[in-house]
Amino acid sequence: MSQFFQYLLNGLSTGSIYALVALGYTMVYGIIKLINFAHGDIIMVGAFVALGSTSILVKLGLPPVLCVIITMVATGALGFLTEKLAYKPLRKAKRITALITAIAISFLLENLFAIRFSSRDKTSPTIFELGSFKIGNIDIQWKLVIIISILVISTSALTLFVNRTRMGKAMKAVSENPDAASLMGINVDTTISTTFIIGAALAGLASVMYVIYYSSFNNMLGSSLGIKAFVAAVLGGIGLIPGAVLGGLTIGVIENMVAAYIDPKWIDIITFSILIFILLVKPSGILGKNTKEKV
Amino acid sequence: MKKVLSVLVLFLFSVCFLTACKKNSDDVVKLGVVSNLSVAAQFYGEEVVNGYKLAVDEINKNGGFEVDGKKLKVELVIKDDAADASTAVTQYNTMVDDIDAVLGATITGTSIALSEACNADGMPMVTPSGTGDRITYDNGKLKSTVFRTCFIDSYQGTILAKFAKDKDAKRAVLYKCSGSDYSKGIADAFAAGASEYGYTVVETLTYAKLDDLKTSMATFTTKTLAALPDIVVVPDYTDEVRTVVAALRTAGYEGVICGGDGWDGVTEGYDHPAYFLNTFYATAIYPNDTTEKVAQFYAKYKAAFNDSSYDFYRNGHSEVPSMFAALAYDAVYLYAEAFKKAGTKDNAEVVKALKAITFDGVTGSLTFDSKNNPQKSAPILTFKADGSLEYYKAL
């Protein structure tokens, strides 16, 4: 039984990483209906930034935990730049054009990093020196506690931001109807940029969680993580903050349970079968509302 | 047109005539080398040829191969197969009537094609580096004239099983990448060896690829610790090995972890080399081995490499060669021994001598099993806290 809880805890930790990544997909999709396939690769860039900044911080004698801020600023800036350079000019184009551009950026980043840093695995930086503690006979690693706490805190902050601040409300308005929002005096461009920055900064936070949890990463980190997080966002109901969290945690737990009780070879098969099943039953995702689109 | 035709006919005649003169004179032994010296895996192809050249040069300085009491000079006839199976056979056919035995090919694909041709002709063949099972034994049939000096991948599993016994292990946890023939072969051979030596594989953890392993590593760690192993076997390449070792060490497992030659270079550029304390891997040869034979080989290679009068491949190579040069060097000496035992250059007799040989080379002493694969000892290496290699023992 103690092993079951261990697996559950592991599942919640991987799930937390998926959830935070899924939040980025969901926010961007919610506001401009774009599936930002480059989102996963922003996390990859974040992991490299975390690696580089940690070693610099250590050399300067500063606490390595400051790399969280550096990484979030760097990925936020990258998110801002990709939006300005690649997506904004396409705002009026067909949706497929922006989607293809997102895929292009994804490949661009993956291969640029492969050239610069080679495609071999890099060792994750040590951000915390952490051990574990015991509750009963369950061995709980501190890093799992930290990862899950990061998710709880960041999701709460994001929810408050969206519901309580002017900018947050502007985001909701733009996602409802950008034209009406601009008539009400909302600066749509600024709002979209802010969404991208927040989504990408969350990706930076996810990079830090990733390097805390996994011992290594490479330039392809974003491709599988990105797809799983995207699936999580769709599973929970894309465009919804609680949906992304629920979807992420669900997939994390399922994966770990499959690895523990069935066979790791079945992870992808079972995860994606569940996705297909849920979408057949409820196309808008677990928490999604069934809205009919008016023609 | 007529003229062209007659020239062509004349040319064909002369080709037939020249090939018909066949067999070289009696006072030299000609070894036909087939290796990939262009296109894919060129590095290994060249390294292997350097190994042959070093051995042949050394043997000729001492008079040559001893055959029936006479010393015969050795000549290499070197052909490039461009890493292509059919080219390997074509190149072999251009020299088949002129040579006494074949060295090569370098990679598995070309070696399989070449082995078919050599076996059909009764021509002895020794590959220094083709590790695929099918080179010597295919479809339940032995290619009786074909041998190799490298061990097949799965043989490392047998060595690791011996190693576990040597470490007095009782409970083993086995990692296995089902998507890689290399990993599967070693893991299965280890499991077979474990039951032979009387200890148990308490848990086998299977994954299909590196991504799966990363996703499942937390679960695998829990399962590994719960199995209370005294040895963990990870037969895979460096990225997978690092993933497993880092996870197990941070979770507090301090016992033995081991694997095969896929571990080569695992601590290079790695930030936590101390995780690799108490880990071991089996390989074909270790450059800093202090045993006289090995040390001498590396010294001789280095001297030849830096001596421009030697016709060596140097571009992109280093004075410390990979294991392939050593295995190639052994292949030539293996023939020296076989020709001496056979007492003649006759193909059938040489094959018979190879089959029964006990040979002591720089990569260990070997005999051939029923599938013409070498049974040989392998050095086991371990790591110091700074990640540098240390010789443990040969098994």
XYZ file of C-alpha atoms in Angstrom:
690
model
C 0.000 0.000 0.000
C 2.840 2.394 0.817
C 4.128 1.821 -2.707
C 0.755 2.860 -4.090
C 1.028 6.234 -2.344
C 4.547 6.607 -3.625
C 3.326 6.057 -7.189
C 0.443 8.472 -6.587
C 2.809 11.140 -5.323
C 5.112 10.623 -8.298
C 2.078 10.882 -10.554
C 0.948 14.118 -8.954
C 4.436 15.576 -9.420
C 4.742 14.732 -13.115
C 1.107 15.793 -13.397
C 1.961 19.165 -11.862
C 4.564 19.762 -14.551
C 2.083 18.805 -17.282
C -0.519 21.052 -15.651
C 1.708 24.106 -15.599
C 2.646 23.572 -19.232
C -1.000 22.969 -20.104
C -1.873 26.340 -18.542
C 0.283 28.033 -21.161
C -1.483 26.208 -23.998
C -4.856 26.945 -22.533
C -4.286 30.682 -21.999
C -3.017 31.286 -25.521
C -5.735 29.134 -27.022
C -8.364 30.866 -24.915
C -7.393 34.293 -26.166
C -6.466 33.890 -29.842
C -7.635 30.312 -30.575
C -4.050 29.380 -31.494
C -2.521 26.070 -30.494
C 0.968 27.341 -29.789
C 3.052 24.312 -30.685
C 6.226 26.217 -29.856
C 5.175 26.327 -26.198
C 6.952 23.043 -25.387
C 10.156 24.367 -26.894
C 9.984 27.497 -24.770
C 10.220 25.108 -21.813
C 13.242 23.520 -23.434
C 14.871 26.939 -23.772
C 13.940 27.588 -20.130
C 15.728 24.427 -19.039
C 18.898 25.585 -20.795
C 18.568 29.020 -19.179
C 18.098 27.384 -15.772
C 21.214 25.274 -16.374
C 23.324 28.236 -17.476
C 22.077 30.678 -14.856
C 22.517 28.228 -11.988
C 26.174 27.738 -12.773
C 26.686 31.517 -13.033
C 24.832 32.117 -9.754
C 26.923 29.487 -8.011
C 30.102 31.122 -9.325
C 28.928 34.496 -8.026
C 28.165 32.937 -4.657
C 24.453 33.654 -4.929
C 21.739 31.121 -4.045
C 20.944 29.033 -7.145
C 17.222 29.344 -6.450
C 17.380 32.806 -8.050
C 17.526 30.998 -11.394
C 13.730 30.737 -11.131
C 13.428 34.487 -11.700
C 16.041 34.581 -14.457
C 14.403 31.679 -16.259
C 10.917 33.154 -16.023
C 12.110 36.525 -17.308
C 14.001 34.873 -20.176
C 11.123 32.664 -21.306
C 8.658 35.520 -20.823
C 10.793 37.627 -23.142
C 11.001 34.778 -25.643
C 7.206 34.406 -25.544
C 6.815 38.145 -26.110
C 9.236 38.074 -29.038
C 7.677 35.116 -30.817
C 4.267 36.752 -30.485
C 5.495 40.082 -31.837
C 7.600 38.657 -34.668
C 5.686 35.594 -35.774
C 2.063 35.635 -34.636
C 1.047 39.300 -34.543
C 1.586 39.878 -38.279
C -0.648 36.855 -38.880
C -3.470 37.973 -36.624
C -5.799 38.548 -39.589
C -4.600 35.526 -41.584
C -6.275 32.133 -41.539
C -5.864 30.149 -38.333
C -3.948 27.387 -40.102
C -1.230 29.876 -41.092
C -0.491 30.769 -37.484
C -0.587 27.081 -36.537
C 1.998 26.196 -39.184
C 4.123 29.135 -38.029
C 3.998 27.740 -34.484
C 5.226 24.358 -35.727
C 7.976 26.120 -37.681
C 9.143 28.000 -34.579
C 9.143 24.734 -32.660
C 11.454 23.047 -35.172
C 13.565 26.164 -35.440
C 14.236 26.261 -31.696
C 14.850 22.511 -31.420
C 17.415 22.536 -34.176
C 19.111 25.780 -33.194
C 19.719 24.304 -29.765
C 20.887 21.012 -31.247
C 23.498 22.907 -33.267
C 24.603 25.096 -30.387
C 24.506 22.579 -27.523
C 24.427 19.164 -29.317
C 21.558 16.764 -28.873
C 23.135 14.765 -26.073
C 21.473 14.751 -22.674
C 22.482 17.546 -20.321
C 22.627 17.026 -16.580
C 20.002 19.020 -14.734
C 21.443 21.717 -12.462
C 21.205 21.282 -8.701
C 18.874 24.037 -7.568
C 18.141 22.647 -4.127
C 20.085 20.113 -2.121
C 17.144 18.114 -0.936
C 16.583 14.858 0.822
C 13.398 13.192 1.855
C 11.251 12.671 4.919
C 9.003 9.898 6.063
C 5.311 9.823 6.898
C 4.584 6.375 8.279
C 6.523 4.147 5.924
C 6.120 6.385 2.904
C 9.331 8.000 1.802
C 8.496 11.494 0.534
C 11.073 13.417 -1.436
C 11.134 17.133 -0.773
C 11.365 17.889 -4.474
C 7.926 16.362 -5.001
C 6.486 18.600 -2.285
C 8.096 21.633 -3.879
C 6.826 20.799 -7.357
C 3.271 20.271 -6.189
C 3.388 23.472 -4.108
C 4.611 25.471 -7.107
C 1.571 24.295 -9.043
C -0.849 25.167 -6.238
C 0.629 28.625 -5.710
C 0.942 29.551 -9.375
C -2.552 28.364 -10.250
C -4.067 30.287 -7.355
C -2.154 33.410 -8.337
C -3.222 33.055 -11.944
C -6.877 32.600 -11.004
C -6.778 35.679 -8.791
C -5.059 37.643 -11.542
C -7.624 36.708 -14.172
C -10.639 37.386 -11.947
C -9.529 40.352 -9.867
C -7.259 42.592 -11.950
C -8.094 44.898 -14.827
C -5.680 43.111 -17.128
C -7.128 39.750 -16.154
C -10.631 40.917 -16.877
C -9.424 42.375 -20.171
C -8.075 38.931 -21.071
C -11.424 37.348 -20.398
C -13.124 40.016 -22.472
C -10.744 39.566 -25.416
C -11.202 35.822 -25.309
C -15.020 36.294 -25.398
C -15.001 38.729 -28.288
C -11.930 40.737 -29.363
C -13.890 43.211 -31.490
C -16.359 44.051 -28.775
C -13.502 44.279 -26.271
C -11.647 46.799 -28.404
C -14.859 48.839 -28.738
C -14.993 48.937 -24.943
C -11.565 50.552 -24.882
C -9.457 47.470 -24.215
C -6.091 47.450 -25.956
C -6.324 44.040 -27.609
C -2.666 43.906 -28.702
C -1.346 44.640 -25.224
C -3.718 42.102 -23.732
C -2.597 39.386 -26.140
C 1.059 40.212 -25.532
C 0.510 40.011 -21.783
C -1.138 36.614 -22.182
C 1.838 35.350 -24.148
C 4.265 36.716 -21.585
C 2.411 35.141 -18.672
C 2.049 31.823 -20.516
C 5.749 31.778 -21.387
C 6.803 32.803 -17.866
C 4.746 29.882 -16.542
C 6.626 27.745 -19.063
C 9.837 29.017 -17.474
C 8.545 27.936 -14.088
C 7.722 24.563 -15.620
C 11.319 24.327 -16.887
C 12.553 24.781 -13.343
C 10.126 22.108 -12.116
C 11.326 19.843 -14.909
C 15.000 20.153 -13.998
C 14.186 19.626 -10.334
C 12.258 16.438 -11.118
C 14.248 14.925 -13.973
C 17.983 14.394 -13.787
C 18.623 15.231 -17.430
C 17.156 16.902 -20.498
C 18.025 17.641 -24.120
C 16.921 19.844 -26.986
C 13.912 17.589 -27.639
C 12.489 18.063 -24.135
C 9.643 20.183 -25.495
C 8.331 17.809 -28.114
C 6.986 15.012 -25.938
C 6.297 17.187 -22.896
C 4.510 19.701 -25.128
C 2.288 17.071 -26.704
C 1.370 15.533 -23.355
C 0.579 18.922 -21.863
C -1.479 19.797 -24.924
C -3.385 16.563 -24.481
C -3.855 17.463 -20.819
C -5.282 20.841 -21.772
C -7.720 19.283 -24.231
C -8.628 16.529 -21.787
C -9.533 18.979 -19.050
C -11.266 21.376 -21.444
C -9.068 23.724 -23.434
C -9.351 27.408 -22.541
C -10.117 26.674 -18.881
C -7.573 27.120 -16.089
C -9.037 24.405 -13.811
C -9.315 22.170 -16.884
C -5.594 22.394 -17.567
C -4.770 21.531 -13.964
C -7.201 18.632 -13.804
C -6.055 17.313 -17.195
C -2.372 17.551 -16.253
C -2.760 15.787 -12.932
C -4.949 13.083 -14.491
C -2.385 12.280 -17.170
C 0.501 12.335 -14.697
C -1.236 9.893 -12.374
C -2.384 7.598 -15.176
C 1.125 7.429 -16.608
C 2.716 6.503 -13.314
C 0.057 3.940 -12.491
C 0.449 2.318 -15.909
C 4.228 2.225 -15.450
C 3.815 0.723 -11.984
C 1.066 -1.816 -12.491
C 0.968 -2.603 -16.200
C 4.082 -1.859 -18.269
C 5.786 1.386 -19.327
C 5.385 0.312 -22.941
C 1.651 0.855 -22.513
C 1.905 4.424 -21.145
C 1.294 6.245 -24.403
C -1.216 3.720 -25.673
C -3.378 3.929 -22.577
C -3.025 7.711 -22.104
C -4.033 8.463 -25.651
C -6.834 5.881 -25.645
C -8.302 7.648 -22.643
C -8.046 10.942 -24.511
C -9.914 9.535 -27.506
C -12.574 8.009 -25.237
C -13.201 11.215 -23.299
C -13.367 13.285 -26.443
C -15.879 10.863 -27.937
C -18.079 11.127 -24.873
C -17.484 14.811 -24.151
C -15.810 16.626 -27.041
C -15.237 19.804 -25.032
C -13.169 17.999 -22.373
C -13.942 17.031 -18.780
C -14.771 20.532 -17.546
C -15.668 22.062 -20.912
C -19.117 23.500 -21.597
C -20.960 22.172 -24.601
C -21.541 25.347 -26.541
C -23.061 25.296 -29.966
C -21.360 27.580 -32.410
C -23.744 29.862 -34.235
C -23.348 29.871 -37.977
C 31.890 -0.214 -83.992
C 33.662 -3.410 -84.921
C 36.868 -2.011 -83.578
C 35.301 -1.114 -80.286
C 33.817 -4.551 -80.043
C 37.094 -6.290 -80.737
C 38.860 -4.190 -78.149
C 36.139 -5.130 -75.695
C 36.461 -8.814 -76.502
C 40.198 -8.603 -76.130
C 39.776 -6.867 -72.815
C 37.355 -9.523 -71.570
C 39.749 -12.235 -72.673
C 42.621 -10.649 -70.867
C 40.490 -10.342 -67.721
C 39.632 -14.037 -67.937
C 43.217 -14.891 -68.576
C 44.516 -12.806 -65.710
C 42.027 -14.199 -63.224
C 42.722 -17.655 -64.517
C 46.395 -17.414 -63.567
C 45.053 -17.496 -59.997
C 46.804 -18.294 -56.743
C 49.782 -16.314 -55.720
C 53.217 -17.708 -55.523
C 54.060 -19.937 -52.601
C 56.323 -17.605 -50.672
C 53.766 -15.024 -49.569
C 50.492 -15.139 -47.660
C 47.936 -12.691 -49.036
C 45.199 -11.483 -46.751
C 42.249 -9.808 -48.465
C 40.899 -6.877 -46.466
C 37.323 -5.688 -46.986
C 36.514 -2.585 -44.960
C 34.424 0.549 -45.265
C 36.876 3.284 -46.111
C 34.329 5.777 -47.371
C 30.721 6.743 -46.663
C 29.246 5.442 -43.377
C 31.294 4.396 -40.354
C 34.458 5.296 -42.237
C 36.168 6.059 -38.927
C 35.837 2.457 -37.761
C 36.787 1.111 -41.168
C 40.022 3.082 -41.120
C 40.796 2.286 -37.514
C 40.461 -1.409 -38.275
C 42.810 -1.165 -41.259
C 45.377 0.633 -39.081
C 45.187 -2.327 -36.707
C 45.783 -4.809 -39.543
C 48.710 -2.803 -40.874
C 50.385 -2.571 -37.501
C 50.173 -6.337 -36.963
C 51.287 -7.264 -40.485
C 54.245 -4.905 -40.341
C 55.327 -6.345 -37.039
C 54.962 -9.936 -38.251
C 56.937 -9.226 -41.426
C 59.771 -7.732 -39.382
C 60.029 -11.145 -37.754
C 60.008 -12.894 -41.127
C 56.292 -13.382 -41.650
C 53.753 -16.160 -41.000
C 55.313 -19.457 -40.067
C 53.808 -22.102 -42.356
C 55.145 -25.631 -42.340
C 58.479 -24.548 -40.885
C 58.990 -21.761 -43.453
C 58.535 -18.037 -42.856
C 56.228 -16.456 -45.437
C 55.868 -12.705 -45.875
C 52.356 -11.342 -45.402
C 50.678 -8.971 -47.850
C 47.444 -7.073 -47.391
C 45.147 -6.523 -50.359
C 42.878 -3.703 -49.209
C 39.456 -3.055 -50.760
C 36.825 -0.462 -49.904
C 33.236 -1.688 -49.632
C 31.761 1.810 -49.037
C 29.653 0.288 -46.234
C 27.533 -1.418 -48.886
C 26.746 -5.142 -48.688
C 26.797 -5.893 -52.408
C 29.956 -3.819 -52.944
C 31.639 -5.877 -50.232
C 30.908 -9.058 -52.178
C 31.965 -7.506 -55.511
C 35.242 -6.333 -54.027
C 35.838 -9.760 -52.531
C 35.200 -11.383 -55.910
C 37.818 -9.193 -57.593
C 40.508 -10.687 -55.384
C 39.155 -14.101 -54.390
C 41.573 -16.111 -56.561
C 44.550 -14.183 -55.347
C 44.153 -14.379 -51.568
C 44.551 -16.978 -48.847
C 42.130 -15.608 -46.250
C 39.803 -12.664 -45.627
C 39.952 -9.979 -42.945
C 36.655 -8.108 -42.580
C 34.208 -6.774 -43.079
C 33.978 -3.996 -40.542
C 30.271 -3.499 -39.909
C 27.518 -6.051 -39.444
C 25.617 -5.408 -42.688
C 28.615 -5.866 -44.988
C 29.958 -8.734 -42.881
C 26.743 -10.735 -43.314
C 26.912 -10.423 -47.102
C 30.625 -11.189 -47.163
C 30.220 -14.182 -44.866
C 27.765 -15.790 -47.322
C 30.276 -15.448 -50.160
C 33.278 -16.647 -48.136
C 31.397 -19.591 -46.705
C 30.252 -20.654 -50.196
C 33.870 -20.550 -51.429
C 35.299 -22.279 -48.359
C 37.379 -19.129 -47.780
C 38.396 -18.417 -44.153
C 37.050 -15.086 -42.909
C 37.639 -13.270 -39.623
C 35.759 -10.056 -38.840
C 37.244 -7.970 -36.035
C 34.174 -5.837 -35.449
C 30.960 -7.349 -36.859
C 28.863 -8.029 -33.766
C 25.583 -9.182 -35.376
C 24.606 -12.781 -34.551
C 23.818 -13.584 -38.179
C 27.394 -13.181 -39.409
C 28.520 -16.600 -38.229
C 25.224 -18.362 -37.662
C 22.079 -17.705 -39.635
C 18.750 -19.494 -39.854
C 19.958 -22.455 -37.814
C 22.994 -22.908 -40.063
C 26.614 -22.354 -39.151
C 28.826 -20.574 -41.663
C 31.738 -22.848 -40.905
C 34.531 -20.726 -42.427
C 33.510 -17.497 -40.676
C 34.918 -16.317 -37.316
C 35.262 -13.083 -35.348
C 37.521 -11.626 -32.680
C 34.942 -9.303 -31.078
C 32.333 -10.791 -28.834
C 28.712 -10.632 -29.886
C 26.658 -8.082 -27.950
C 24.765 -10.610 -25.898
C 28.018 -12.177 -24.675
C 28.442 -9.146 -22.421
C 25.339 -10.353 -20.561
C 27.117 -13.632 -19.843
C 30.144 -11.687 -18.566
C 27.928 -9.511 -16.342
C 26.274 -12.649 -14.959
C 29.754 -13.899 -14.042
C 30.523 -10.511 -12.533
C 27.382 -10.632 -10.356
C 28.438 -14.028 -9.091
C 31.912 -12.667 -8.439
C 30.312 -9.884 -6.371
C 28.399 -12.568 -4.489
C 25.053 -11.088 -5.524
C 21.813 -12.739 -4.439
C 19.145 -10.401 -5.777
C 19.468 -8.616 -9.118
C 17.270 -5.924 -10.642
C 17.491 -5.877 -14.421
C 16.715 -2.873 -16.645
C 15.913 -3.712 -20.242
C 15.214 -1.526 -23.258
C 12.795 -3.577 -25.330
C 13.314 -1.238 -28.287
C 17.026 -2.041 -28.621
C 18.476 -5.377 -29.744
C 21.679 -4.464 -27.963
C 20.010 -3.997 -24.581
C 17.646 -6.946 -24.993
C 20.456 -9.285 -26.000
C 22.575 -8.436 -22.962
C 19.602 -8.484 -20.563
C 18.418 -11.894 -21.755
C 21.904 -13.375 -21.576
C 22.268 -11.973 -18.059
C 18.948 -13.503 -16.971
C 20.007 -16.872 -18.419
C 23.369 -16.629 -16.649
C 21.708 -15.678 -13.358
C 19.673 -18.859 -13.208
C 22.787 -20.836 -14.098
C 24.801 -19.275 -11.272
C 21.990 -19.614 -8.745
C 20.859 -16.093 -7.915
C 17.572 -14.436 -8.770
C 16.523 -11.587 -10.989
C 13.910 -10.241 -8.574
C 12.625 -7.499 -10.853
C 12.912 -6.790 -14.585
C 12.030 -3.225 -15.533
C 11.274 -2.831 -19.231
C 11.003 0.364 -21.256
C 10.779 0.935 -24.988
C 12.836 4.118 -25.330
C 14.631 6.868 -23.421
C 11.469 8.969 -23.147
C 9.554 6.077 -21.538
C 12.419 5.530 -19.151
C 12.376 9.162 -18.038
C 8.609 9.097 -17.536
C 8.773 5.838 -15.592
C 11.979 6.455 -13.672
C 10.210 7.516 -10.466
C 8.164 4.326 -10.519
C 11.202 2.248 -11.436
C 13.117 3.768 -8.531
C 10.384 2.830 -6.079
C 10.249 -0.697 -7.486
C 14.031 -1.068 -7.477
C 14.350 -0.009 -3.837
C 11.434 -2.244 -2.833
C 13.152 -5.229 -4.460
C 16.169 -4.832 -2.110
C 18.755 -5.679 -4.778
C 22.470 -6.133 -4.221
C 23.139 -5.551 -7.926
C 21.365 -3.468 -10.585
C 22.082 -4.187 -14.254
C 21.582 -1.419 -16.839
C 22.647 -2.674 -20.271
C 22.108 0.444 -22.354
C 23.812 3.563 -23.724
C 25.021 6.601 -21.790
C 21.889 8.768 -21.684
C 19.759 5.910 -20.351
C 22.490 4.845 -17.948
C 22.824 8.358 -16.529
C 19.050 8.589 -16.058
C 18.941 5.359 -14.057
C 22.121 5.896 -12.056
C 21.229 9.471 -11.071
C 17.723 8.466 -9.975
C 18.884 5.475 -7.933
C 21.770 7.317 -6.282
C 19.633 10.331 -5.296
C 17.045 7.944 -3.894
C 19.710 6.457 -1.639
C 20.683 3.212 -3.385
C 24.407 2.765 -2.900
C 24.832 -0.792 -4.127
C 26.464 -2.111 -7.302
C 25.208 -0.930 -10.700
C 26.699 -2.427 -13.864
C 26.348 -2.596 -17.646
C 28.070 -3.298 -20.960
C 30.284 -1.330 -23.350
C 27.420 1.082 -24.110
C 28.610 2.770 -20.910
C 31.762 3.925 -22.648
C 32.237 7.644 -21.901
C 29.317 7.849 -19.474
C 31.107 10.139 -17.017
C 32.638 12.415 -19.654
C 31.289 15.924 -19.154
C 28.930 14.656 -16.467
C 28.331 16.909 -13.447
C 27.883 14.207 -10.800
C 30.624 11.655 -11.429
C 30.405 10.585 -7.786
C 27.105 8.848 -8.601
C 29.237 6.410 -10.562
C 31.158 5.155 -7.551
C 30.538 1.440 -7.156
C 29.420 1.060 -10.771
C 31.100 -1.266 -13.257
C 31.035 -2.095 -16.941
C 32.395 -4.778 -19.208
C 34.247 -3.846 -22.379
C 36.578 -5.383 -24.965
C 39.809 -3.616 -24.048
C 40.918 -0.859 -21.719
C 43.575 1.601 -23.005
C 45.169 2.148 -19.584
C 45.294 -1.531 -18.776
C 48.684 -2.117 -17.199
C 49.041 -5.732 -18.290
C 52.146 -5.974 -20.425
C 50.462 -7.156 -23.601
C 47.886 -4.361 -23.685
C 50.302 -1.641 -22.660
C 52.690 -2.777 -25.398
C 49.970 -2.728 -28.025
C 49.026 0.857 -27.212
C 52.672 1.912 -27.124
C 53.335 0.323 -30.517
C 50.216 1.854 -32.012
C 51.166 5.270 -30.724
C 54.690 4.976 -32.110
C 53.406 3.899 -35.531
C 50.779 6.633 -35.520
C 53.412 9.294 -34.947
C 55.869 7.770 -37.430
C 55.018 9.285 -40.813
C 56.742 6.441 -42.690
C 53.832 4.214 -41.628
C 50.972 4.140 -44.111
C 48.276 4.864 -41.490
C 44.934 6.607 -41.582
C 45.522 9.610 -39.373
C 42.989 12.238 -40.370
C 40.362 12.387 -37.607
C 42.030 9.588 -35.639
C 43.938 9.726 -32.409
C 47.115 8.045 -31.272
C 45.016 6.119 -28.753
C 42.838 3.930 -30.982
C 39.356 2.611 -30.267
C 38.930 -1.065 -29.405
C 38.443 -1.843 -33.110
C 42.117 -1.374 -33.913
C 43.028 -3.813 -31.142
C 40.475 -6.368 -32.334
C 41.810 -6.034 -35.887
C 45.384 -6.447 -34.633
C 44.264 -9.637 -32.900
C 42.550 -10.876 -36.068
C 45.878 -10.855 -37.953
C 47.674 -12.652 -35.128
C 44.810 -15.124 -34.967
C 45.553 -16.003 -38.603
C 49.275 -16.236 -37.819
C 48.476 -18.834 -35.186
C 46.006 -20.666 -37.440
C 48.403 -20.840 -40.413
C 51.116 -22.150 -38.120
C 48.821 -24.824 -36.686
C 47.525 -25.785 -40.133
C 51.058 -26.011 -41.553
C 49.673 -25.135 -44.994
C 47.876 -22.309 -46.801
C 45.046 -24.684 -47.725
C 41.711 -23.017 -46.898
C 40.052 -26.062 -45.354
C 43.020 -26.754 -43.087
C 43.186 -23.120 -41.930
C 39.463 -23.200 -41.076
C 39.982 -26.426 -39.135
C 42.863 -24.846 -37.215
C 40.784 -21.737 -36.406
C 37.936 -23.844 -35.081
C 40.217 -25.631 -32.601
C 42.356 -22.632 -31.684
C 43.204 -21.281 -28.262
C 44.508 -17.824 -28.894
C 45.972 -15.290 -26.501
C 45.593 -11.777 -27.912
C 45.708 -8.235 -26.610
C 41.927 -8.263 -26.206
C 42.042 -11.392 -24.077
C 42.406 -15.099 -24.682
C 39.772 -16.739 -26.812
C 38.371 -20.019 -28.075
C 35.433 -20.429 -30.460
C 32.085 -21.857 -29.438
C 29.755 -23.986 -31.565
C 28.538 -20.864 -33.389
C 32.101 -19.662 -34.105
C 31.692 -16.822 -31.613
C 34.642 -16.146 -29.322
C 34.516 -17.153 -25.697
C 36.898 -14.689 -24.174
C 37.607 -12.811 -21.041
C 36.656 -9.156 -20.775
C 38.068 -6.425 -18.578
C 35.613 -4.991 -16.054
C 36.123 -1.292 -15.401
C 34.963 0.885 -12.551
C 34.956 4.622 -11.792
C 36.747 6.814 -9.293
C 34.940 9.695 -7.563
C 36.160 12.166 -10.207
C 34.686 10.005 -12.981
C 37.984 8.639 -14.262
C 38.207 4.966 -15.169
C 39.896 2.301 -13.136
C 40.634 -1.301 -14.018
C 38.736 -3.701 -11.777
C 39.484 -7.189 -13.031
C 39.102 -9.435 -16.073
C 36.330 -12.023 -16.115
